[in-house]
Each structure stands twice: as structure tokens, then as C-alpha cells.
Short mmCIF file of C-alpha atoms in Angstrom, two decimals:
data_model
loop_
_atom_site.label_atom_id
_atom_site.label_comp_id
_atom_site.label_asym_id
_atom_site.label_seq_id
_atom_site.Cartn_x
_atom_site.Cartn_y
_atom_site.Cartn_z
CA MET A 1487 -79.96 -41.65 -26.52
CA ASN A 1488 -79.96 -42.54 -22.57
CA TRP A 1489 -76.80 -40.98 -21.81
CA ASN A 1490 -76.05 -37.95 -19.41
CA PRO A 1491 -72.55 -36.93 -19.70
CA SER A 1492 -70.68 -34.84 -17.44
CA PRO A 1493 -67.18 -33.32 -17.35
CA THR A 1494 -66.05 -35.77 -14.56
CA MET A 1495 -66.53 -38.84 -16.46
CA TRP A 1496 -63.47 -38.42 -18.91
CA ARG A 1497 -59.92 -39.04 -18.01
CA ALA A 1498 -57.90 -35.56 -17.75
CA PRO A 1499 -56.17 -34.86 -20.98
CA ALA A 1500 -52.34 -35.15 -21.11
CA PRO A 1501 -50.18 -31.93 -22.29
CA ALA A 1502 -50.36 -32.57 -25.87
CA ASP A 1503 -54.02 -32.65 -25.89
CA THR A 1504 -54.37 -29.34 -24.07
CA VAL A 1505 -52.88 -26.93 -26.98
CA SER A 1506 -54.30 -25.27 -29.87
CA TYR A 1507 -53.28 -25.08 -33.57
CA PRO A 1508 -54.51 -22.52 -36.47
CA PRO A 1509 -57.13 -24.20 -38.42
CA ALA A 1510 -55.40 -23.35 -41.80
CA GLU A 1511 -52.15 -25.32 -40.48
CA VAL A 1512 -54.02 -28.65 -39.34
CA PHE A 1513 -55.75 -28.25 -42.76
CA ALA A 1514 -52.51 -27.84 -44.81
CA ALA A 1515 -51.06 -30.59 -42.73
CA GLY A 1516 -53.81 -33.22 -43.42
CA LEU A 1517 -53.79 -32.41 -47.43
CA ARG A 1518 -49.73 -32.99 -46.94
CA ASN A 1519 -50.20 -36.35 -45.24
CA HIS A 1520 -53.56 -37.50 -47.41
CA HIS A 1521 -52.55 -40.99 -47.20
CA ILE A 1522 -53.16 -41.01 -43.11
CA ALA A 1523 -55.62 -38.11 -42.61
CA ASN A 1524 -58.77 -39.87 -42.83
CA THR A 1525 -61.52 -41.65 -40.82
CA ALA A 1526 -59.29 -44.25 -39.36
CA TYR A 1527 -59.02 -42.56 -35.63
CA PRO A 1528 -56.45 -42.08 -34.14
CA ILE A 1529 -53.42 -41.84 -35.96
CA ALA A 1530 -49.58 -42.52 -34.72
CA HIS A 1531 -51.68 -44.24 -31.63
CA GLN A 1532 -48.10 -45.33 -30.04
CA GLN A 1533 -47.54 -41.35 -29.22
CA THR A 1534 -50.94 -39.72 -29.28
CA PHE A 1535 -52.96 -42.69 -27.21
CA LYS A 1536 -49.64 -43.61 -25.01
CA PRO A 1537 -50.74 -41.36 -21.88
CA TYR A 1538 -54.09 -43.23 -21.77
CA ARG A 1539 -53.33 -46.31 -21.54
CA VAL A 1540 -54.82 -48.89 -18.78
CA PRO A 1541 -52.52 -51.18 -17.22
CA ARG A 1542 -53.61 -54.87 -17.69
CA ARG A 1543 -54.90 -55.29 -14.12
CA GLU A 1544 -57.17 -52.50 -14.47
CA HIS A 1545 -58.73 -53.75 -17.84
CA LEU A 1546 -61.86 -55.28 -15.67
CA ALA A 1547 -62.78 -52.66 -13.82
CA VAL A 1548 -61.97 -49.87 -16.64
CA THR A 1549 -64.23 -51.90 -19.09
CA GLN A 1550 -67.02 -52.85 -16.76
CA ALA A 1551 -67.24 -48.66 -15.90
CA GLY A 1552 -66.98 -47.89 -19.63
CA LEU A 1553 -69.82 -50.06 -20.39
CA SER A 1554 -72.26 -49.13 -17.51
CA GLY A 1555 -74.82 -45.92 -17.68
CA PHE A 1556 -76.24 -46.73 -21.10
CA GLU A 1557 -78.83 -49.48 -22.31
CA ASP A 1558 -78.75 -48.81 -26.28
CA MET A 1559 -75.68 -50.42 -28.18
CA CYS A 1560 -74.31 -52.48 -31.40
CA LEU A 1561 -72.11 -55.57 -31.88
CA TYR A 1562 -69.27 -56.57 -33.97
CA VAL A 1563 -67.95 -60.27 -34.54
CA HIS A 1564 -64.94 -60.34 -35.96
CA VAL A 1565 -63.77 -63.40 -38.33
CA PRO A 1566 -59.95 -63.31 -39.10
CA PHE A 1567 -59.87 -66.16 -41.79
CA CYS A 1568 -59.52 -65.36 -45.35
CA GLU A 1569 -58.49 -68.09 -48.24
CA THR A 1570 -55.59 -65.50 -49.31
CA ARG A 1571 -54.38 -62.20 -47.68
CA CYS A 1572 -55.04 -59.24 -50.07
CA SER A 1573 -51.84 -56.86 -50.46
CA PHE A 1574 -54.20 -53.88 -49.89
CA CYS A 1575 -55.71 -55.31 -46.54
CA GLU A 1576 -54.76 -53.40 -43.26
CA TYR A 1577 -56.92 -56.04 -40.71
CA THR A 1578 -56.53 -58.68 -38.52
CA VAL A 1579 -56.40 -61.71 -40.88
CA VAL A 1580 -54.31 -64.77 -39.52
CA GLY A 1581 -51.64 -66.64 -41.73
CA LYS A 1582 -52.44 -69.58 -43.51
CA ASP A 1583 -51.16 -71.90 -40.78
CA GLU A 1584 -53.95 -70.96 -38.86
CA ARG A 1585 -56.75 -71.34 -41.20
CA SER A 1586 -57.60 -74.65 -40.17
CA ASP A 1587 -58.43 -73.68 -36.44
CA THR A 1588 -61.97 -72.21 -37.14
CA LYS A 1589 -63.81 -74.46 -34.63
CA VAL A 1590 -61.05 -73.48 -31.92
CA TYR A 1591 -61.74 -70.16 -32.74
CA VAL A 1592 -65.19 -70.14 -32.36
CA ASP A 1593 -65.41 -71.93 -29.48
CA ALA A 1594 -63.27 -69.47 -27.79
CA LEU A 1595 -65.39 -66.51 -29.28
CA LEU A 1596 -68.61 -68.12 -27.41
CA GLN A 1597 -66.47 -67.77 -24.62
CA GLU A 1598 -65.63 -64.40 -24.64
CA ILE A 1599 -69.45 -63.38 -25.41
CA GLU A 1600 -70.42 -65.32 -22.21
CA ARG A 1601 -67.46 -63.29 -20.28
CA TYR A 1602 -69.06 -59.96 -21.58
CA ASP A 1603 -72.67 -61.10 -20.51
CA GLU A 1604 -71.48 -62.13 -17.29
CA LEU A 1605 -69.97 -59.03 -16.83
CA VAL A 1606 -72.54 -56.10 -18.43
CA GLU A 1607 -75.40 -58.31 -18.50
CA LEU A 1608 -75.97 -58.12 -22.24
CA GLY A 1609 -79.68 -59.04 -21.99
CA GLY A 1610 -80.74 -55.80 -20.15
CA ARG A 1611 -79.41 -53.83 -23.37
CA ARG A 1612 -80.98 -52.58 -26.84
CA MET A 1613 -78.88 -53.66 -29.62
CA HIS A 1614 -79.29 -51.69 -32.75
CA GLY A 1615 -77.29 -53.93 -34.98
CA MET A 1616 -74.71 -56.30 -35.43
CA ASP A 1617 -72.08 -56.84 -38.43
CA ILE A 1618 -70.10 -60.09 -38.68
CA GLY A 1619 -67.17 -58.75 -40.54
CA GLY A 1620 -63.17 -59.93 -41.20
CA GLY A 1621 -61.67 -61.17 -42.73
CA THR A 1622 -64.03 -63.05 -44.69
CA PRO A 1623 -66.92 -64.16 -42.45
CA ALA A 1624 -68.13 -66.57 -45.59
CA TYR A 1625 -64.93 -68.58 -44.66
CA LEU A 1626 -66.67 -70.03 -42.00
CA SER A 1627 -69.34 -72.98 -42.13
CA VAL A 1628 -73.42 -72.48 -41.73
CA ALA A 1629 -72.82 -74.51 -38.60
CA GLU A 1630 -70.35 -72.09 -37.31
CA ILE A 1631 -71.81 -68.84 -38.08
CA ALA A 1632 -75.23 -70.77 -36.36
CA ARG A 1633 -73.35 -71.38 -33.16
CA ILE A 1634 -72.35 -67.56 -32.96
CA MET A 1635 -75.76 -66.60 -34.08
CA ALA A 1636 -77.25 -69.00 -31.18
CA SER A 1637 -75.17 -67.38 -28.59
CA ILE A 1638 -75.87 -63.86 -29.62
CA HIS A 1639 -79.50 -64.50 -29.42
CA ALA A 1640 -79.77 -66.24 -26.22
CA ARG A 1641 -78.34 -63.07 -24.58
CA CYS A 1642 -79.46 -60.21 -26.53
CA SER A 1643 -82.34 -58.46 -27.79
CA PHE A 1644 -82.72 -56.59 -30.93
CA VAL A 1645 -84.59 -53.56 -31.62
CA ALA A 1646 -87.19 -53.48 -34.34
CA ASP A 1647 -85.06 -51.71 -37.19
CA ALA A 1648 -81.82 -53.58 -36.32
CA ASP A 1649 -80.06 -55.79 -38.88
CA ILE A 1650 -77.50 -58.07 -39.27
CA SER A 1651 -74.99 -58.12 -41.99
CA ILE A 1652 -71.87 -60.23 -43.10
CA GLU A 1653 -69.40 -60.14 -45.79
CA THR A 1654 -68.49 -62.85 -48.55
CA THR A 1655 -65.74 -62.96 -51.37
CA PRO A 1656 -67.22 -63.53 -55.21
CA LYS A 1657 -65.20 -66.69 -54.78
CA ILE A 1658 -67.05 -68.33 -52.12
CA ALA A 1659 -70.54 -66.70 -53.21
CA ALA A 1660 -70.37 -68.37 -56.47
CA ALA A 1661 -69.00 -71.85 -55.55
CA ASP A 1662 -71.28 -72.67 -52.46
CA PRO A 1663 -74.84 -71.01 -53.03
CA ALA A 1664 -76.09 -73.41 -50.32
CA LYS A 1665 -73.85 -71.49 -47.57
CA LEU A 1666 -75.29 -68.25 -48.44
CA ALA A 1667 -79.16 -69.63 -47.96
CA GLY A 1668 -77.94 -71.20 -44.65
CA TYR A 1669 -76.63 -67.52 -43.85
CA ARG A 1670 -80.03 -65.86 -44.75
CA ALA A 1671 -82.10 -68.43 -42.93
CA LEU A 1672 -80.10 -67.59 -39.86
CA GLY A 1673 -81.84 -64.55 -39.74
CA ILE A 1674 -78.86 -62.34 -41.46
CA GLN A 1675 -80.51 -59.78 -43.99
CA ARG A 1676 -77.69 -58.04 -45.25
CA ILE A 1677 -74.60 -59.08 -47.22
CA SER A 1678 -71.67 -57.24 -48.69
CA MET A 1679 -69.28 -58.77 -51.56
CA GLY A 1680 -65.98 -57.06 -51.63
CA ILE A 1681 -65.24 -56.44 -55.60
CA GLN A 1682 -62.62 -53.93 -55.31
CA VAL A 1683 -61.51 -53.59 -59.18
CA ILE A 1684 -61.68 -55.45 -62.22
CA GLN A 1685 -58.28 -54.75 -63.68
CA PRO A 1686 -56.55 -57.99 -64.02
CA ASP A 1687 -52.86 -56.84 -63.81
CA LEU A 1688 -53.92 -54.83 -60.58
CA LEU A 1689 -55.71 -57.47 -59.20
CA LYS A 1690 -52.39 -59.80 -59.27
CA VAL A 1691 -50.41 -56.88 -57.63
CA LEU A 1692 -53.33 -56.83 -54.65
CA ASN A 1693 -53.07 -60.86 -54.54
CA ARG A 1694 -56.68 -61.19 -55.41
CA ALA A 1695 -56.69 -62.79 -59.08
CA GLU A 1696 -58.99 -65.52 -57.66
CA ASN A 1697 -61.61 -63.25 -57.11
CA GLY A 1698 -61.70 -61.87 -60.71
CA ILE A 1699 -64.80 -61.06 -62.93
CA GLU A 1700 -65.41 -64.60 -63.84
CA HIS A 1701 -67.10 -65.23 -60.32
CA HIS A 1702 -69.03 -61.94 -60.19
CA PHE A 1703 -72.38 -62.83 -62.01
CA ARG A 1704 -72.60 -66.30 -60.67
CA ALA A 1705 -72.05 -64.97 -56.98
CA VAL A 1706 -74.88 -62.52 -57.26
CA GLU A 1707 -76.89 -65.17 -58.65
CA ALA A 1708 -76.43 -67.42 -55.60
CA ILE A 1709 -77.15 -64.52 -53.34
CA ARG A 1710 -80.22 -63.69 -54.58
CA ALA A 1711 -81.12 -67.45 -54.95
CA GLY A 1712 -80.25 -67.59 -51.02
CA GLY A 1713 -83.01 -64.81 -50.46
CA PHE A 1714 -80.92 -61.80 -49.84
CA SER A 1715 -82.53 -58.50 -51.07
CA ARG A 1716 -80.17 -56.10 -49.70
CA LEU A 1717 -77.01 -56.62 -51.20
CA ASN A 1718 -73.80 -54.20 -51.33
CA LEU A 1719 -70.36 -54.17 -53.54
CA ASP A 1720 -67.25 -52.76 -51.68
CA LEU A 1721 -65.33 -51.02 -54.75
CA MET A 1722 -61.54 -49.56 -54.12
CA TYR A 1723 -59.46 -46.92 -55.70
CA GLY A 1724 -56.46 -44.87 -55.19
CA PHE A 1725 -54.15 -47.45 -56.08
CA ALA A 1726 -50.72 -47.04 -58.00
CA ASN A 1727 -51.21 -47.48 -61.65
CA GLN A 1728 -55.04 -47.54 -61.54
CA SER A 1729 -56.10 -45.50 -64.70
CA LEU A 1730 -59.24 -43.60 -64.74
CA ASP A 1731 -60.57 -45.23 -67.49
CA SER A 1732 -60.11 -48.47 -65.34
CA TRP A 1733 -61.64 -47.29 -62.63
CA ARG A 1734 -64.67 -46.16 -64.62
CA ALA A 1735 -64.89 -49.93 -66.08
CA THR A 1736 -64.88 -51.35 -62.72
CA LEU A 1737 -67.85 -48.66 -61.57
CA GLU A 1738 -69.79 -49.72 -64.40
CA HIS A 1739 -69.30 -53.53 -63.90
CA ALA A 1740 -70.30 -53.07 -60.36
CA ILE A 1741 -73.75 -51.10 -61.54
CA ALA A 1742 -74.40 -54.23 -64.18
CA LEU A 1743 -74.16 -56.57 -61.05
CA ASP A 1744 -77.51 -54.65 -60.22
CA PRO A 1745 -76.62 -54.48 -56.57
CA GLU A 1746 -78.72 -52.45 -54.02
CA TYR A 1747 -75.78 -50.32 -52.65
CA ILE A 1748 -72.05 -49.66 -53.78
CA THR A 1749 -69.60 -48.68 -51.15
CA LEU A 1750 -66.40 -46.92 -52.14
CA TYR A 1751 -63.01 -47.24 -49.93
CA ARG A 1752 -60.01 -44.97 -51.05
CA MET A 1753 -56.73 -47.37 -50.15
CA ARG A 1754 -55.39 -46.49 -46.96
CA TYR A 1755 -51.85 -47.79 -47.31
CA LYS A 1756 -50.84 -47.95 -43.48
CA LEU A 1757 -49.36 -51.39 -42.42
CA THR A 1758 -50.22 -53.16 -45.60
CA ARG A 1759 -48.10 -55.15 -48.20
CA ILE A 1760 -48.12 -52.42 -50.68
CA SER A 1761 -47.42 -49.46 -48.03
CA HIS A 1762 -44.28 -48.69 -50.00
CA GLN A 1763 -46.66 -47.48 -53.17
CA ALA A 1764 -48.27 -44.58 -50.98
CA ASP A 1765 -45.92 -41.58 -52.30
CA ALA A 1766 -46.71 -42.88 -56.08
CA VAL A 1767 -50.41 -41.70 -55.27
CA THR A 1768 -51.01 -38.12 -55.38
CA LEU A 1769 -54.03 -36.04 -54.73
CA GLU A 1770 -54.21 -35.05 -58.19
CA GLU A 1771 -54.79 -38.65 -58.99
CA VAL A 1772 -57.48 -39.46 -56.61
CA ARG A 1773 -60.03 -36.25 -57.06
CA PRO A 1774 -60.80 -37.27 -60.28
CA MET A 1775 -61.57 -40.57 -59.22
CA THR A 1776 -63.75 -39.35 -56.64
CA ALA A 1777 -65.70 -36.86 -59.12
CA LEU A 1778 -66.03 -39.80 -61.71
CA ALA A 1779 -67.39 -42.12 -59.10
CA LYS A 1780 -70.12 -39.58 -58.16
CA GLN A 1781 -71.14 -38.77 -61.92
CA VAL A 1782 -71.33 -42.40 -62.76
CA LEU A 1783 -73.28 -43.84 -59.84
CA ALA A 1784 -75.61 -40.94 -59.90
CA ALA A 1785 -76.24 -41.46 -63.47
CA ALA A 1786 -77.34 -45.27 -62.83
CA GLY A 1787 -79.63 -44.07 -60.06
CA TYR A 1788 -77.33 -44.72 -56.72
CA HIS A 1789 -76.94 -41.64 -54.65
CA ALA A 1790 -75.04 -40.06 -51.62
CA ASN A 1791 -74.72 -36.83 -49.96
CA PRO A 1792 -71.36 -35.42 -50.64
CA GLY A 1793 -68.38 -37.17 -48.97
CA LYS A 1794 -70.88 -40.19 -48.10
CA THR A 1795 -68.91 -43.47 -49.08
CA THR A 1796 -71.95 -45.79 -49.48
CA TYR A 1797 -74.39 -44.84 -52.46
CA SER A 1798 -77.76 -46.28 -52.24
CA ARG A 1799 -80.64 -46.60 -55.10
CA ILE A 1800 -83.22 -47.26 -52.56
CA PRO A 1801 -84.75 -43.81 -51.35
CA GLY A 1802 -84.68 -43.41 -47.72
CA ASP A 1803 -82.20 -46.10 -47.29
CA VAL A 1804 -78.85 -45.06 -46.21
CA GLY A 1805 -77.25 -48.33 -47.66
CA THR A 1806 -74.85 -49.12 -44.82
CA SER A 1807 -75.65 -52.04 -42.21
CA SER A 1808 -77.63 -50.30 -38.73
CA TYR A 1809 -74.48 -51.07 -36.91
CA LEU A 1810 -72.40 -48.96 -39.22
CA ALA A 1811 -75.00 -46.06 -39.53
CA ARG A 1812 -75.42 -46.17 -35.65
CA ARG A 1813 -71.86 -45.96 -34.95
CA VAL A 1814 -71.12 -43.08 -37.65
CA GLN A 1815 -74.16 -41.05 -37.15
CA THR A 1816 -74.71 -41.10 -33.58
CA GLY A 1817 -71.51 -42.53 -31.65
CA ILE A 1818 -73.26 -45.29 -30.15
CA PRO A 1819 -71.09 -47.58 -28.29
CA TYR A 1820 -70.03 -51.16 -29.47
CA ILE A 1821 -69.01 -54.54 -28.36
CA GLY A 1822 -66.42 -56.01 -30.40
CA PHE A 1823 -66.08 -59.58 -30.10
CA GLY A 1824 -63.07 -61.78 -31.67
CA LEU A 1825 -59.37 -61.48 -32.49
CA GLY A 1826 -58.33 -57.91 -33.11
CA SER A 1827 -61.89 -56.33 -32.42
CA GLN A 1828 -62.56 -52.96 -31.27
CA THR A 1829 -64.90 -52.04 -28.38
CA PHE A 1830 -65.80 -48.27 -28.15
CA THR A 1831 -67.87 -46.67 -25.12
CA HIS A 1832 -68.53 -43.18 -24.14
CA THR A 1833 -64.90 -43.07 -22.22
CA THR A 1834 -63.12 -46.09 -23.44
CA ILE A 1835 -61.50 -47.61 -26.83
CA ALA A 1836 -60.48 -51.23 -26.12
CA TYR A 1837 -58.60 -53.38 -29.22
CA ASN A 1838 -58.44 -56.90 -28.68
CA ASP A 1839 -55.36 -59.19 -28.58
CA GLY A 1840 -54.14 -60.40 -31.68
CA ALA A 1841 -54.46 -56.79 -33.25
CA ALA A 1842 -50.67 -56.55 -33.32
CA GLY A 1843 -49.52 -59.91 -34.19
CA LYS A 1844 -52.24 -61.21 -36.32
CA THR A 1845 -52.14 -64.60 -34.98
CA LEU A 1846 -54.59 -66.46 -32.85
CA ARG A 1847 -52.13 -67.40 -29.73
CA PRO A 1848 -52.71 -64.56 -27.70
CA TYR A 1849 -56.47 -64.30 -28.27
CA LEU A 1850 -57.09 -67.86 -27.48
CA GLU A 1851 -54.63 -67.79 -24.30
CA SER A 1852 -56.43 -64.92 -22.81
CA VAL A 1853 -59.92 -66.40 -23.46
CA SER A 1854 -58.89 -69.90 -22.08
CA ALA A 1855 -57.73 -67.86 -18.86
CA GLY A 1856 -60.65 -66.44 -18.15
CA ARG A 1857 -59.56 -62.99 -19.17
CA LEU A 1858 -61.35 -60.38 -21.19
CA PRO A 1859 -59.07 -60.74 -24.11
CA ILE A 1860 -58.07 -57.32 -24.60
CA GLN A 1861 -54.49 -56.17 -25.74
CA ASP A 1862 -54.74 -52.54 -25.30
CA LEU A 1863 -57.47 -50.39 -23.46
CA TYR A 1864 -57.40 -46.67 -23.53
CA GLU A 1865 -59.51 -44.44 -21.14
CA LEU A 1866 -59.38 -40.99 -23.01
CA PRO A 1867 -60.20 -37.53 -22.19
CA VAL A 1868 -63.30 -36.00 -24.12
CA ARG A 1869 -61.28 -34.35 -26.61
CA GLN A 1870 -60.00 -37.62 -27.95
CA MET A 1871 -63.45 -39.12 -27.85
CA MET A 1872 -64.96 -36.58 -29.86
CA GLY A 1873 -62.17 -36.68 -32.31
CA LYS A 1874 -63.16 -40.51 -32.98
CA MET A 1875 -66.75 -39.41 -33.26
CA CYS A 1876 -66.06 -36.97 -35.61
CA ALA A 1877 -63.59 -38.82 -37.79
CA VAL A 1878 -65.90 -41.81 -38.38
CA SER A 1879 -68.61 -39.40 -39.10
CA PHE A 1880 -67.16 -38.84 -42.42
CA TYR A 1881 -68.02 -42.28 -43.82
CA PHE A 1882 -71.53 -40.30 -44.22
CA GLY A 1883 -70.22 -36.86 -45.19
CA GLU A 1884 -71.17 -34.99 -41.88
CA ILE A 1885 -71.07 -34.62 -38.23
CA GLN A 1886 -74.98 -34.90 -36.69
CA ARG A 1887 -75.35 -32.00 -34.02
CA ALA A 1888 -77.88 -33.67 -31.85
CA PRO A 1889 -76.21 -36.89 -31.40
CA PHE A 1890 -73.20 -34.90 -30.77
CA LEU A 1891 -74.77 -32.64 -28.18
CA ALA A 1892 -76.16 -35.75 -26.45
CA LYS A 1893 -72.99 -37.51 -25.98
CA PHE A 1894 -70.92 -34.73 -25.00
CA GLY A 1895 -73.36 -32.40 -23.45
CA VAL A 1896 -71.90 -29.54 -25.37
CA PRO A 1897 -72.71 -28.00 -28.78
CA LEU A 1898 -70.28 -29.13 -31.61
CA GLU A 1899 -70.24 -25.45 -32.79
CA GLN A 1900 -69.26 -24.14 -29.68
CA VAL A 1901 -66.34 -27.06 -29.22
CA PHE A 1902 -65.13 -26.43 -33.14
CA ALA A 1903 -66.33 -22.67 -33.46
CA ASP A 1904 -62.87 -21.85 -35.33
CA GLU A 1905 -62.63 -24.81 -37.13
CA ILE A 1906 -66.37 -24.24 -38.49
CA GLU A 1907 -65.65 -20.79 -39.20
CA PHE A 1908 -62.67 -21.64 -41.18
CA LEU A 1909 -64.33 -24.26 -43.40
CA VAL A 1910 -68.19 -22.59 -43.70
CA GLY A 1911 -66.02 -19.41 -44.92
CA ARG A 1912 -64.16 -21.18 -47.57
CA GLY A 1913 -67.38 -23.02 -48.84
CA LEU A 1914 -65.87 -26.74 -47.59
CA MET A 1915 -68.69 -27.69 -45.17
CA GLU A 1916 -72.01 -25.99 -44.64
CA LEU A 1917 -73.44 -26.09 -40.97
CA ASN A 1918 -77.26 -26.58 -41.33
CA GLU A 1919 -80.00 -27.28 -38.32
CA ASP A 1920 -79.33 -30.88 -38.27
CA ALA A 1921 -75.62 -31.19 -39.22
CA LEU A 1922 -71.80 -29.94 -40.34
CA SER A 1923 -71.70 -31.23 -43.70
CA LEU A 1924 -69.56 -31.32 -46.56
CA THR A 1925 -69.92 -29.50 -49.86
CA PRO A 1926 -69.18 -30.74 -53.17
CA GLU A 1927 -66.07 -29.04 -52.98
CA GLY A 1928 -65.19 -30.03 -49.61
CA VAL A 1929 -65.10 -33.54 -50.57
CA HIS A 1930 -61.74 -33.11 -52.53
CA ASP A 1931 -60.29 -31.90 -49.41
CA LYS A 1932 -61.84 -34.36 -46.68
CA ASN A 1933 -58.15 -35.34 -45.77
CA GLY A 1934 -57.47 -31.78 -44.62
CA ILE A 1935 -61.00 -31.21 -42.85
CA ILE A 1936 -61.02 -34.44 -40.79
CA PRO A 1937 -57.86 -33.57 -38.95
CA LEU A 1938 -59.43 -30.22 -37.72
CA PHE A 1939 -61.71 -32.05 -35.49
CA ALA A 1940 -59.05 -34.70 -33.90
CA ALA A 1941 -57.59 -34.07 -31.00
CA PRO A 1942 -54.46 -31.58 -30.76
CA SER A 1943 -51.69 -34.46 -29.91
CA ILE A 1944 -53.04 -35.82 -33.28
CA GLN A 1945 -52.99 -32.56 -34.95
CA GLY A 1946 -49.39 -31.82 -33.65
CA TYR A 1947 -48.22 -35.20 -35.19
CA LEU A 1948 -49.56 -34.25 -38.73
CA ILE A 1949 -48.03 -30.93 -38.22
CA GLY A 1950 -44.49 -32.17 -37.24
CA ARG A 1951 -44.70 -35.22 -39.72
CA ASP A 1952 -42.60 -35.21 -43.06
CA PRO A 1953 -44.93 -36.94 -45.60
CA THR A 1954 -42.46 -38.13 -47.93
CA ALA A 1955 -40.95 -40.26 -44.87
CA ALA A 1956 -42.63 -44.00 -44.37
CA ASP A 1957 -40.48 -44.94 -41.39
CA ASP A 1958 -43.30 -44.19 -39.16
CA LEU A 1959 -45.54 -46.66 -41.17
CA VAL A 1960 -42.43 -49.41 -41.11
CA ARG A 1961 -41.83 -48.77 -37.49
CA ASN A 1962 -45.41 -49.41 -36.50
CA ARG A 1963 -45.52 -52.39 -38.55
CA LYS A 1964 -42.20 -53.55 -36.41
CA ILE A 1965 -43.47 -52.79 -33.34
CA ALA A 1966 -46.95 -55.06 -33.98
CA LEU A 1967 -44.75 -57.56 -34.80
CA ARG A 1968 -42.18 -57.66 -31.90
CA VAL A 1969 -45.38 -57.11 -29.53
CA ALA A 1970 -46.78 -60.32 -31.14
CA GLY A 1971 -43.45 -62.19 -30.29
#
């Protein structure tokens, strides 16, 4: 990684990020607040990130500075359209009244890509991967995806082992095999499809009944016929009224579809339409589901190190896209294009217009005015940037030591000496030459472990939060809707 950090590169910390909390207290607070203490970083950003918010008048200069000094990076393209919005969805997806505006959106997206190219010269960077995510990217036509791909390839050079990944639903894949073949012809190598669950009554609750098992085998046939040899299936668990038997059935069904990879997501209730159900799901119910998944998948030849969310049946293949692998393992910077996308550098995090209200208008207006379509930009102290890198590292169940040192100029074991002593002493993580890794025992306490690497302001928030009070989730949602106007 061609990056030489110095202490002066990061923003000075606010008082809330200069305190210290005992590891045992933070660990217990994370377990109490297990529904929000996860890989999503930050927590309660209206409080914990507030001191670092950059005024809009400074967005251009701070963005340009944040994207300078390195050549290696990744790209993310967001497509905010779906046929229906699932009840479990926490992401930026527009409403049904904007679903027909795909051409207008792609036009704006291409203008944003051009604006970033003018600002930071994308052609001078080495791209290590690109994800086209959503929403449902396969909602777009082949011609619309082709326009995006042409714009990227005209400006960007990808390294030899980089890949481009896209997402679809079973219903779209089963109904339009030609679309999938068209995506593959554009050079997209990896495809991910959301199965989530197969329990019929739960599918109805999740507003996902249209993507039931009647589509799944035909969808996989279409994906294979289209030329994709790298297929990932997404499954979800940790829902209210999801039995262990139904979770086993979902796992076995996914295995029968014969994908190369299976990725597991525990339900995160924050800012979803079913957030009120969070208190009905306890750690005691979730832990057996995690253990069962490991057992069933391993027996079928799918493997992952402890705590890793993506299981692969291909030896030596981590299973994720190269974008996600580099983001998680090395903390590589990336630019996010599109509504509500996130851009991450070594010193800044930005969220594009539309992230709050989930509507196209703010994004389209910013692009039309020639601005970078940034809703919120934060220039962060080093401790917050460390927290971000460590949190997402738990997608792989470990924090890589060498990339941490390269990114921050200080060893992981020096920054987190007390936390590592606490975790290793309890058999929850182990420190080896390459990484600080979860043990099988630590997997079940991951929600207590992740906050140990968060910035002190986030730790303090968790310690002081009443986990039985969901009003902070409701308040954040109301704030988002108010910001959207």
C-alpha cells in the first residue's frame, strides 16, 4: 500500500474521543446492545461523528485532499431501485413513484463519475475491484449497465486480479436470462443473489413473497446459462419467529442450488420497517443459528474461518468480491458513486445525497448544479478511522496486522494492548503473526468484541444506552425524514 501516514494527517479528536473505558465495561455494553453493536460503523453518528462534520463550502477541498497521496483503490456503484422494498432493508432504495426514473438516474451517475475524474484523475489510480450494488442493480437494463461500465472503463484501469460484481433477485434472474447473459458479456465476473429465507410466512412479513423458492432453481439455471461461474447466495437469520428448523431448511435449500459461495447476514434492525421487532430476538436465540450454519455448511464443503460471513467451497478463494475483500482486509480507500453511496479514504468518510430521505431529488439537484453530490462529509481523527477499519474487518472474523500498520503507522497490538489482553485472556481471540482472529468461542460474543475497537465516543454511547429503549432508532429515522424535507 503506497501510503505513508503521519500523525498530522488526521483531524484532532473531540473530547469524547480522548477518554478511556475498561474493556470489560465496553464488552458488556456491546452484548447488551447486540442489535446495533456490529460491523456497521459508526453507531449513533448524529452524536459520535458530529464534531467532525465538514461544512458544505469545504466539501470540494477536503474531498480532494482525502483522495490524494495514494494510487490503489476500489469503486462502488449504487443502484437504488427495487421492484419492492423488503421490510428488513436498511439501505438507500427509492419509493415506487421513482422506479421509472432509471435513465435520469444513470445520466446523473455518469456526470458524477466524470466530476470525480476531473477532481482526482481516476486514470492515474489502480482499481482493485468494483461492486455494483443496491437496491437491485439487475433492475437496470443491459443497456443502462453498459453505459455505466463504458464510463468506468474509459477512465479506470483495473489490476489483473480485480473483479466486478453485481446483484440480482431470484425473480429477475428467472424471468430474464438474456439480461444476465448481457451483464456477463460486459465483463462482470461475479453475481450475488438474495435468497434470504424460504419460510413462506416469514417471506410475507418481510415483503419478499414474490422472490420465493418457485423462482430459485430457474434463476440459477439462467445465471449459469449466462456464463457466470462465480455465484454467491445471500441468506439471513435472526428474525423474530424464525425457528431453528426453518433456518436449517433455508441452509439446505441454498446448498442444493449449488453456488460457489454462501454469505450469511444476521438481521440488523436499525432503520428498517420491522425495527420494533428487535427486542423479540435475543442472543440466546441467535447463537444456535450461527453455530448451526457453520455445521451445515461445513458438512456440505463450504468453509470459512471463525466469524467470517462468506463461506466458499473453492480452496483459496475467499468468496467475496475483490472490492469487499480489499476493503475489509486492507482498509483500501474507495469511491462510491450514486444515491446514498459511501466514499472512504484514509482520513475521511462521505455519504452521498439521498442517504437520509431515500429519494432521488437531492442527488439529482446536486449533480445538475455541478457539485459533488455529498450529503455529509466527515474528516476524522485517527482513532475513528481505526474503528471503521476494525469494524468491517469482522466480516472476515479477523483484523490483519500488516495492513493496519501500513494504514496507520502504528502496530495494532500497541494501540489495543488492553483490549487484546482482555480478549486473548478469555479465549475470544488469538493473536498470531498475521492477524488478530476470532476463536470459535469468540464468534458468539462478536457483538461485545467489535465495540472494543470502536472510538471512545461510540463506546461511551453504548455504555450509557438503555438497550430496551428503541427511541434512538425512531429518532434517527425521524431526523432522516426531516432532512429529506
